[in-house]
Structure formats: structure tokens, C-alpha cells
Amino acid sequence: MEKIIIEVGSTNTKVDLYNGKEIEHLETVTIEFKKNYKKENTLLPEDVKKLINLVLNYKQSYTNIYICGTSIFRNLTENQRDDFLNEFSKQTGFEFNIISQEQENELTVFGAVRNINKKVAVFIGGGGSTEIAIYENGIKEMVNSSFGVVDVTSNFPDLSNDLPTTKLEDVRKFVKQRLNLPKEKADILILAGGGHKVFALGSGIHYEKNTLFEDDVEPIMMSIEDRKKDTLRYFEEISLDEIRERVDNPKWWDATRAMCAVVLNVAESIGAKYIVPTDISMVYGIIENNK
């Protein structure tokens, strides 16, 4: 039986279809829940309405829909949470599941390491939270931060300009002061949580075939040396306007420089030699848990 999974983050809402065998990504919709929440200290009605309309649109064709939220939804006050959950259920007829950081980490790690028998780190970066797991025949260490790329872009808004005036080293210093990092080391850093492969393929940075392990949804990799050079290029030389002109979701790219800085800090802190960018999200773990 077909199942729609809608994963709602602080900035990006991902929609996937599971047909009983394979997962197909249908779309990513930008709803800036956290950015707008910080302005009003509450979820904006228009953001909630946009989400509800998205769900209702899929409800026209599918009856089996699972909706979950991360990050900003964990930070709502009790009254805000109850009001939102009640309104969402009333308008859509579906339950909205708020996922803890620990659940988010475990579900995403499951999808990222399913074909791996070596020690790796899995990075799960979002708009309002960051999770890092060290995995070796199970999760050895898990570190969470209530800090994400929205926090970075709020402090450095020019990162979404065609070319920013803020220097990479200044952003990295800001990230380093706020991001919790694991003590364990790993040679391989897998980027999960959504959009990292899209970024690698569309940004003009260097990548190569993944020779570390085989997985159809993790087909590319890059060395840490290439990633360092390309992150600097992405800040100083690569035009964000040119990228936005040729992509389907130009708004999504606004936070990519912030994400690059966070990724580089994590990679260097764990001693990674290789980075594997993927578009893996919680959906793989969600499907397994709901079979």
C-alpha cells in the first residue's frame, strides 16, 4: 500500500512516497517556521495554513499519510503545541507527530548506515537543530544541538546574497562557539537530513563516485581537501544568483553557505578524510518502524 511521508522541519518540508518497495522524493517545500517564529514568538497562521494546504492536497490522492515535525515544533510552549496539534488534526484529519532529537537522529542514522560495516559519523543538519552520531555496529555516541543554519543566516544575512561580504572564517568561528561536537573520531562523514546531494550536484563543487561503500542513494563523495577548497570558493567565487536562476526551489539555496560552514566544522573536528553527501532523511527509519 502506498504511503506518503511528510517531514516538516524548521525551514524545509519534505514529501516522499513509499510504494511498498522504494522511496521516491516528490518535493521539498520551503515554509520558514523557525525564522518567522523568532519574529513573533509563535507559529505564524499563514505558515500553518500553508502546511495544512499541502497535506490536504495530498489527501485528495492518498489516504495513508504520515506527518511529523522536528526542531521548532519541539520548542513550542505547551499551549502553543496543544493549539497547533488540535488545529492541524481538525483541519486535516491526520495526527501530527513531534519527533524528539534522539528519535530524529536514530531514524536518519538507520537510513544512512544500512549498507555500511565500518565506523562513520552521520551529520543531520537542519534549520533549527543539528545532530551528530558516531556509528560502528550501533550508535556509539550521539550529540545534539538546538542550533542550525537559521541561527547562522539570522546572524549573517548576507550569506544569501549573490556573493557575501562575510568571510568563511568568521562564520566558522560563530558556529564553533555554539555547536556541540562528539569526542569520537571517524574517517567518513555522511551528510544526511536532506539536500546535501542536491547541493553537491548543483553548486559547482567537486565530487566523485563513492568508492567507500555501495548504496544507490549514496553514490558520490569528496575528499576533505576538496571540500575545504570548494567551501572557500562557494563563499568567494560561486554566484548564488546564477544557481537560483536554474533550480526549481531557489529559496532553499539561501542557507547553503551557512550549511557549508557547519559541515566543515564538523568534518574537521572528527578528523574526517571523506565526506559523503546524501539526501537521506528520517523517511527510511520511519518506513521501517511503520511496516
CSV table of N, CA and C in Angstrom, one decimal, residues 158-268:
chain,number,residue,atom,x,y,z
A,158,ASP,N,23.8,38.3,4.9
A,158,ASP,CA,24.4,38.5,3.6
A,158,ASP,C,24.9,37.2,3.0
A,159,LEU,N,24.8,36.1,3.7
A,159,LEU,CA,25.2,34.8,3.2
A,159,LEU,C,24.3,34.3,2.0
A,160,SER,N,23.1,34.9,2.0
A,160,SER,CA,22.2,34.6,0.9
A,160,SER,C,22.3,35.5,-0.3
A,161,ASN,N,23.2,36.5,-0.2
A,161,ASN,CA,23.5,37.3,-1.3
A,161,ASN,C,24.2,36.6,-2.5
A,162,ASP,N,24.3,37.2,-3.6
A,162,ASP,CA,24.9,36.5,-4.7
A,162,ASP,C,26.4,36.1,-4.3
A,163,LEU,N,27.1,37.1,-3.8
A,163,LEU,CA,28.4,36.8,-3.1
A,163,LEU,C,28.4,37.6,-1.8
A,164,PRO,N,28.7,36.9,-0.7
A,164,PRO,CA,28.6,37.5,0.6
A,164,PRO,C,29.8,38.4,0.9
A,165,THR,N,29.7,39.3,1.9
A,165,THR,CA,30.8,40.1,2.3
A,165,THR,C,31.4,39.4,3.6
A,166,THR,N,30.6,38.6,4.3
A,166,THR,CA,31.1,37.9,5.5
A,166,THR,C,32.1,36.8,5.0
A,167,LYS,N,33.2,36.7,5.8
A,167,LYS,CA,34.2,35.7,5.5
A,167,LYS,C,33.9,34.4,6.1
A,168,LEU,N,34.3,33.4,5.4
A,168,LEU,CA,34.1,32.0,5.9
A,168,LEU,C,34.6,31.8,7.3
A,169,GLU,N,35.8,32.3,7.6
A,169,GLU,CA,36.4,32.1,8.9
A,169,GLU,C,35.6,32.7,10.0
A,170,ASP,N,34.9,33.8,9.7
A,170,ASP,CA,34.0,34.4,10.7
A,170,ASP,C,32.8,33.6,11.0
A,171,VAL,N,32.2,33.0,9.9
A,171,VAL,CA,31.1,32.1,10.1
A,171,VAL,C,31.5,30.9,10.9
A,172,ARG,N,32.6,30.3,10.6
A,172,ARG,CA,33.1,29.1,11.3
A,172,ARG,C,33.3,29.4,12.7
A,173,LYS,N,33.9,30.5,13.0
A,173,LYS,CA,34.1,30.9,14.4
A,173,LYS,C,32.8,31.0,15.2
A,174,PHE,N,31.8,31.6,14.6
A,174,PHE,CA,30.4,31.7,15.2
A,174,PHE,C,29.9,30.3,15.4
A,175,VAL,N,30.0,29.4,14.4
A,175,VAL,CA,29.5,28.0,14.6
A,175,VAL,C,30.2,27.3,15.7
A,176,LYS,N,31.5,27.4,15.7
A,176,LYS,CA,32.3,26.6,16.7
A,176,LYS,C,31.9,27.0,18.1
A,177,GLN,N,31.5,28.2,18.4
A,177,GLN,CA,31.2,28.6,19.7
A,177,GLN,C,29.8,28.1,20.2
A,178,ARG,N,29.0,27.6,19.2
A,178,ARG,CA,27.7,27.2,19.6
A,178,ARG,C,27.3,25.7,19.3
A,179,LEU,N,28.2,25.0,18.6
A,179,LEU,CA,27.8,23.7,18.2
A,179,LEU,C,28.5,22.6,19.1
A,180,ASN,N,27.7,21.7,19.6
A,180,ASN,CA,28.2,20.6,20.4
A,180,ASN,C,28.8,19.5,19.4
A,181,LEU,N,29.9,19.0,19.8
A,181,LEU,CA,30.6,18.1,18.9
A,181,LEU,C,31.0,16.8,19.6
A,182,PRO,N,31.0,15.6,18.9
A,182,PRO,CA,31.3,14.4,19.5
A,182,PRO,C,32.8,14.3,19.9
A,183,LYS,N,33.1,13.4,20.8
A,183,LYS,CA,34.5,13.2,21.2
A,183,LYS,C,35.2,12.1,20.3
A,184,GLU,N,34.3,11.2,19.8
A,184,GLU,CA,34.8,10.1,18.9
A,184,GLU,C,35.2,10.7,17.6
A,185,LYS,N,36.1,10.0,16.9
A,185,LYS,CA,36.6,10.4,15.6
A,185,LYS,C,36.1,9.4,14.5
A,186,ALA,N,36.1,9.8,13.3
A,186,ALA,CA,35.7,8.9,12.2
A,186,ALA,C,36.2,9.4,10.9
A,187,ASP,N,36.7,8.5,10.0
A,187,ASP,CA,37.3,8.8,8.7
A,187,ASP,C,36.2,9.3,7.7
A,188,ILE,N,35.0,8.8,7.9
A,188,ILE,CA,33.9,9.1,6.9
A,188,ILE,C,32.8,9.9,7.6
A,189,LEU,N,32.4,11.0,7.0
A,189,LEU,CA,31.3,11.8,7.5
A,189,LEU,C,30.2,11.8,6.4
A,190,ILE,N,29.0,11.2,6.8
A,190,ILE,CA,27.9,11.1,5.9
A,190,ILE,C,27.0,12.3,6.3
A,191,LEU,N,26.6,13.1,5.2
A,191,LEU,CA,25.7,14.2,5.4
A,191,LEU,C,24.3,13.8,5.1
A,192,ALA,N,23.4,13.8,6.1
A,192,ALA,CA,22.0,13.4,5.9
A,192,ALA,C,21.1,14.6,6.4
A,193,GLY,N,19.8,14.3,6.4
A,193,GLY,CA,18.9,15.3,6.8
A,193,GLY,C,18.2,16.0,5.7
A,194,GLY,N,18.7,15.7,4.4
A,194,GLY,CA,18.1,16.2,3.2
A,194,GLY,C,18.9,17.3,2.5
A,195,GLY,N,19.0,17.1,1.2
A,195,GLY,CA,19.5,18.2,0.4
A,195,GLY,C,21.0,18.3,0.1
A,196,HIS,N,21.8,17.5,0.8
A,196,HIS,CA,23.2,17.6,0.6
A,196,HIS,C,23.7,17.1,-0.7
A,197,LYS,N,23.1,16.0,-1.3
A,197,LYS,CA,23.5,15.6,-2.6
A,197,LYS,C,23.0,16.6,-3.6
A,198,VAL,N,21.8,17.1,-3.5
A,198,VAL,CA,21.3,18.2,-4.3
A,198,VAL,C,22.2,19.3,-4.4
A,199,PHE,N,22.7,19.7,-3.2
A,199,PHE,CA,23.7,20.8,-3.2
A,199,PHE,C,25.0,20.5,-4.0
A,200,ALA,N,25.5,19.3,-3.7
A,200,ALA,CA,26.8,18.9,-4.4
A,200,ALA,C,26.6,18.9,-5.9
A,201,LEU,N,25.5,18.3,-6.4
A,201,LEU,CA,25.3,18.2,-7.8
A,201,LEU,C,25.0,19.5,-8.5
A,202,GLY,N,24.4,20.5,-7.7
A,202,GLY,CA,24.0,21.7,-8.3
A,202,GLY,C,24.8,23.0,-8.1
A,203,SER,N,25.8,22.9,-7.2
A,203,SER,CA,26.5,24.1,-6.7
A,203,SER,C,27.8,24.3,-7.5
A,204,GLY,N,28.3,23.3,-8.2
A,204,GLY,CA,29.6,23.5,-8.9
A,204,GLY,C,30.8,23.1,-8.1
A,205,ILE,N,30.6,22.4,-6.9
A,205,ILE,CA,31.7,21.9,-6.2
A,205,ILE,C,32.1,20.5,-6.7
A,206,HIS,N,33.3,20.1,-6.4
A,206,HIS,CA,33.8,18.8,-6.9
A,206,HIS,C,33.3,17.6,-6.1
A,207,TYR,N,33.0,16.5,-6.9
A,207,TYR,CA,32.7,15.3,-6.2
A,207,TYR,C,33.1,14.1,-7.2
A,208,GLU,N,33.1,12.9,-6.6
A,208,GLU,CA,33.5,11.7,-7.4
A,208,GLU,C,32.6,10.6,-7.0
A,209,LYS,N,32.7,9.5,-7.7
A,209,LYS,CA,32.0,8.3,-7.4
A,209,LYS,C,32.4,7.8,-6.0
A,210,ASN,N,31.4,7.4,-5.2
A,210,ASN,CA,31.6,6.8,-3.9
A,210,ASN,C,32.2,5.4,-4.0
A,211,THR,N,33.5,5.3,-3.6
A,211,THR,CA,34.2,4.0,-3.6
A,211,THR,C,34.4,3.5,-2.2
A,212,LEU,N,33.8,4.1,-1.2
A,212,LEU,CA,33.9,3.7,0.2
A,212,LEU,C,33.0,2.5,0.5
A,213,PHE,N,31.7,2.6,0.0
A,213,PHE,CA,30.7,1.6,0.2
A,213,PHE,C,29.7,1.7,-0.9
A,214,GLU,N,28.9,0.7,-1.1
A,214,GLU,CA,27.9,0.7,-2.2
A,214,GLU,C,26.5,1.0,-1.6
A,215,ASP,N,25.8,2.0,-2.1
A,215,ASP,CA,24.4,2.3,-1.8
A,215,ASP,C,23.9,3.2,-2.9
A,216,ASP,N,22.8,2.9,-3.5
A,216,ASP,CA,22.3,3.6,-4.6
A,216,ASP,C,21.9,5.1,-4.2
A,217,VAL,N,21.5,5.3,-3.0
A,217,VAL,CA,21.2,6.6,-2.6
A,217,VAL,C,22.3,7.4,-2.0
A,218,GLU,N,23.5,6.8,-2.0
A,218,GLU,CA,24.7,7.5,-1.5
A,218,GLU,C,25.8,7.3,-2.5
A,219,PRO,N,25.6,7.8,-3.8
A,219,PRO,CA,26.5,7.5,-4.9
A,219,PRO,C,27.8,8.3,-5.0
A,220,ILE,N,27.9,9.4,-4.3
A,220,ILE,CA,29.0,10.3,-4.5
A,220,ILE,C,29.8,10.6,-3.2
A,221,MET,N,31.0,11.1,-3.3
A,221,MET,CA,31.8,11.5,-2.2
A,221,MET,C,32.8,12.6,-2.6
A,222,MET,N,33.5,13.1,-1.6
A,222,MET,CA,34.6,14.1,-1.9
A,222,MET,C,35.6,14.0,-0.8
A,223,SER,N,36.8,14.3,-1.1
A,223,SER,CA,37.9,14.3,0.0
A,223,SER,C,37.7,15.6,0.8
A,224,ILE,N,38.2,15.5,2.0
A,224,ILE,CA,38.1,16.7,2.9
A,224,ILE,C,38.9,17.9,2.3
A,225,GLU,N,40.0,17.6,1.6
A,225,GLU,CA,40.8,18.6,1.0
A,225,GLU,C,40.0,19.4,-0.1
A,226,ASP,N,39.3,18.6,-0.9
A,226,ASP,CA,38.4,19.2,-1.9
A,226,ASP,C,37.3,20.0,-1.3
A,227,ARG,N,36.7,19.5,-0.2
A,227,ARG,CA,35.6,20.2,0.4
A,227,ARG,C,36.1,21.5,1.0
A,228,LYS,N,37.2,21.6,1.6
A,228,LYS,CA,37.8,22.8,2.1
A,228,LYS,C,37.9,23.9,1.1
A,229,LYS,N,38.6,23.5,-0.1
A,229,LYS,CA,38.8,24.4,-1.1
A,229,LYS,C,37.5,24.9,-1.8
A,230,ASP,N,36.6,23.9,-1.9
A,230,ASP,CA,35.3,24.3,-2.6
A,230,ASP,C,34.4,25.1,-1.7
A,231,THR,N,34.5,24.9,-0.4
A,231,THR,CA,33.7,25.8,0.5
A,231,THR,C,34.2,27.2,0.5
A,232,LEU,N,35.5,27.4,0.4
A,232,LEU,CA,36.0,28.8,0.2
A,232,LEU,C,35.6,29.4,-1.1
A,233,ARG,N,35.6,28.5,-2.2
A,233,ARG,CA,35.2,29.0,-3.5
A,233,ARG,C,33.7,29.4,-3.4
A,234,TYR,N,32.9,28.6,-2.7
A,234,TYR,CA,31.5,28.9,-2.6
A,234,TYR,C,31.1,30.2,-1.9
A,235,PHE,N,32.0,30.6,-1.0
A,235,PHE,CA,31.9,31.9,-0.3
A,235,PHE,C,32.4,33.0,-1.2
A,236,GLU,N,33.5,32.8,-1.9
A,236,GLU,CA,34.2,33.9,-2.6
A,236,GLU,C,34.0,34.0,-4.1
A,237,GLU,N,33.6,32.9,-4.7
A,237,GLU,CA,33.6,32.9,-6.2
A,237,GLU,C,32.3,32.5,-6.9
A,238,ILE,N,31.6,31.5,-6.3
A,238,ILE,CA,30.5,30.9,-6.9
A,238,ILE,C,29.2,31.8,-6.8
A,239,SER,N,28.6,32.1,-7.9
A,239,SER,CA,27.4,33.0,-7.8
A,239,SER,C,26.2,32.3,-7.4
A,240,LEU,N,25.6,32.7,-6.3
A,240,LEU,CA,24.3,32.1,-5.8
A,240,LEU,C,23.2,32.5,-6.7
A,241,ASP,N,23.2,33.7,-7.3
A,241,ASP,CA,22.1,34.1,-8.2
A,241,ASP,C,22.1,33.2,-9.4
A,242,GLU,N,23.2,32.9,-10.0
A,242,GLU,CA,23.3,32.0,-11.2
A,242,GLU,C,22.7,30.6,-10.8
A,243,ILE,N,22.9,30.1,-9.7
A,243,ILE,CA,22.4,28.8,-9.3
A,243,ILE,C,20.9,29.0,-9.1
A,244,ARG,N,20.4,30.0,-8.4
A,244,ARG,CA,19.0,30.2,-8.2
A,244,ARG,C,18.2,30.3,-9.5
A,245,GLU,N,18.8,30.9,-10.5
A,245,GLU,CA,18.1,31.0,-11.8
A,245,GLU,C,17.8,29.7,-12.5
A,246,ARG,N,18.5,28.6,-12.1
A,246,ARG,CA,18.3,27.4,-12.9
A,246,ARG,C,17.8,26.2,-12.0
A,247,VAL,N,17.4,26.5,-10.8
A,247,VAL,CA,16.9,25.5,-9.9
A,247,VAL,C,15.4,25.6,-9.7
A,248,ASP,N,14.7,24.5,-9.2
A,248,ASP,CA,13.3,24.5,-9.0
A,248,ASP,C,12.9,25.2,-7.7
A,249,ASN,N,13.8,25.2,-6.7
A,249,ASN,CA,13.4,25.8,-5.4
A,249,ASN,C,14.5,26.8,-5.0
A,250,PRO,N,14.6,28.0,-5.6
A,250,PRO,CA,15.7,28.9,-5.4
A,250,PRO,C,15.8,29.3,-3.9
A,251,LYS,N,14.7,29.4,-3.2
A,251,LYS,CA,14.7,29.9,-1.8
A,251,LYS,C,15.5,28.9,-0.9
A,252,TRP,N,15.5,27.6,-1.3
A,252,TRP,CA,16.2,26.6,-0.5
A,252,TRP,C,17.7,26.9,-0.4
A,253,TRP,N,18.2,27.5,-1.5
A,253,TRP,CA,19.7,27.8,-1.6
A,253,TRP,C,20.2,28.9,-0.7
A,254,ASP,N,19.3,29.7,-0.1
A,254,ASP,CA,19.7,30.8,0.7
A,254,ASP,C,20.5,30.4,1.9
A,255,ALA,N,20.3,29.2,2.4
A,255,ALA,CA,21.0,28.7,3.6
A,255,ALA,C,22.2,27.8,3.4
A,256,THR,N,22.5,27.6,2.1
A,256,THR,CA,23.5,26.6,1.8
A,256,THR,C,25.0,27.0,2.2
A,257,ARG,N,25.2,28.3,2.2
A,257,ARG,CA,26.6,28.7,2.6
A,257,ARG,C,26.7,28.5,4.1
A,258,ALA,N,25.6,28.8,4.9
A,258,ALA,CA,25.7,28.5,6.3
A,258,ALA,C,25.9,27.1,6.6
A,259,MET,N,25.2,26.2,5.8
A,259,MET,CA,25.3,24.8,6.0
A,259,MET,C,26.7,24.3,5.7
A,260,CYS,N,27.3,24.9,4.6
A,260,CYS,CA,28.7,24.5,4.3
A,260,CYS,C,29.7,24.8,5.4
A,261,ALA,N,29.5,25.9,6.1
A,261,ALA,CA,30.4,26.2,7.2
A,261,ALA,C,30.2,25.3,8.4
A,262,VAL,N,28.9,24.9,8.7
A,262,VAL,CA,28.7,23.9,9.7
A,262,VAL,C,29.3,22.6,9.4
A,263,VAL,N,29.1,22.1,8.2
A,263,VAL,CA,29.6,20.8,7.7
A,263,VAL,C,31.2,20.8,7.9
A,264,LEU,N,31.8,21.9,7.5
A,264,LEU,CA,33.3,21.9,7.5
A,264,LEU,C,33.8,21.9,9.0
A,265,ASN,N,33.1,22.5,9.9
A,265,ASN,CA,33.5,22.5,11.3
A,265,ASN,C,33.3,21.1,11.8
A,266,VAL,N,32.2,20.4,11.5
A,266,VAL,CA,32.0,19.0,12.0
A,266,VAL,C,33.1,18.1,11.4
A,267,ALA,N,33.3,18.2,10.1
A,267,ALA,CA,34.3,17.3,9.4
A,267,ALA,C,35.7,17.4,10.0
A,268,GLU,N,36.1,18.6,10.2
A,268,GLU,CA,37.5,18.8,10.8
A,268,GLU,C,37.5,18.4,12.2
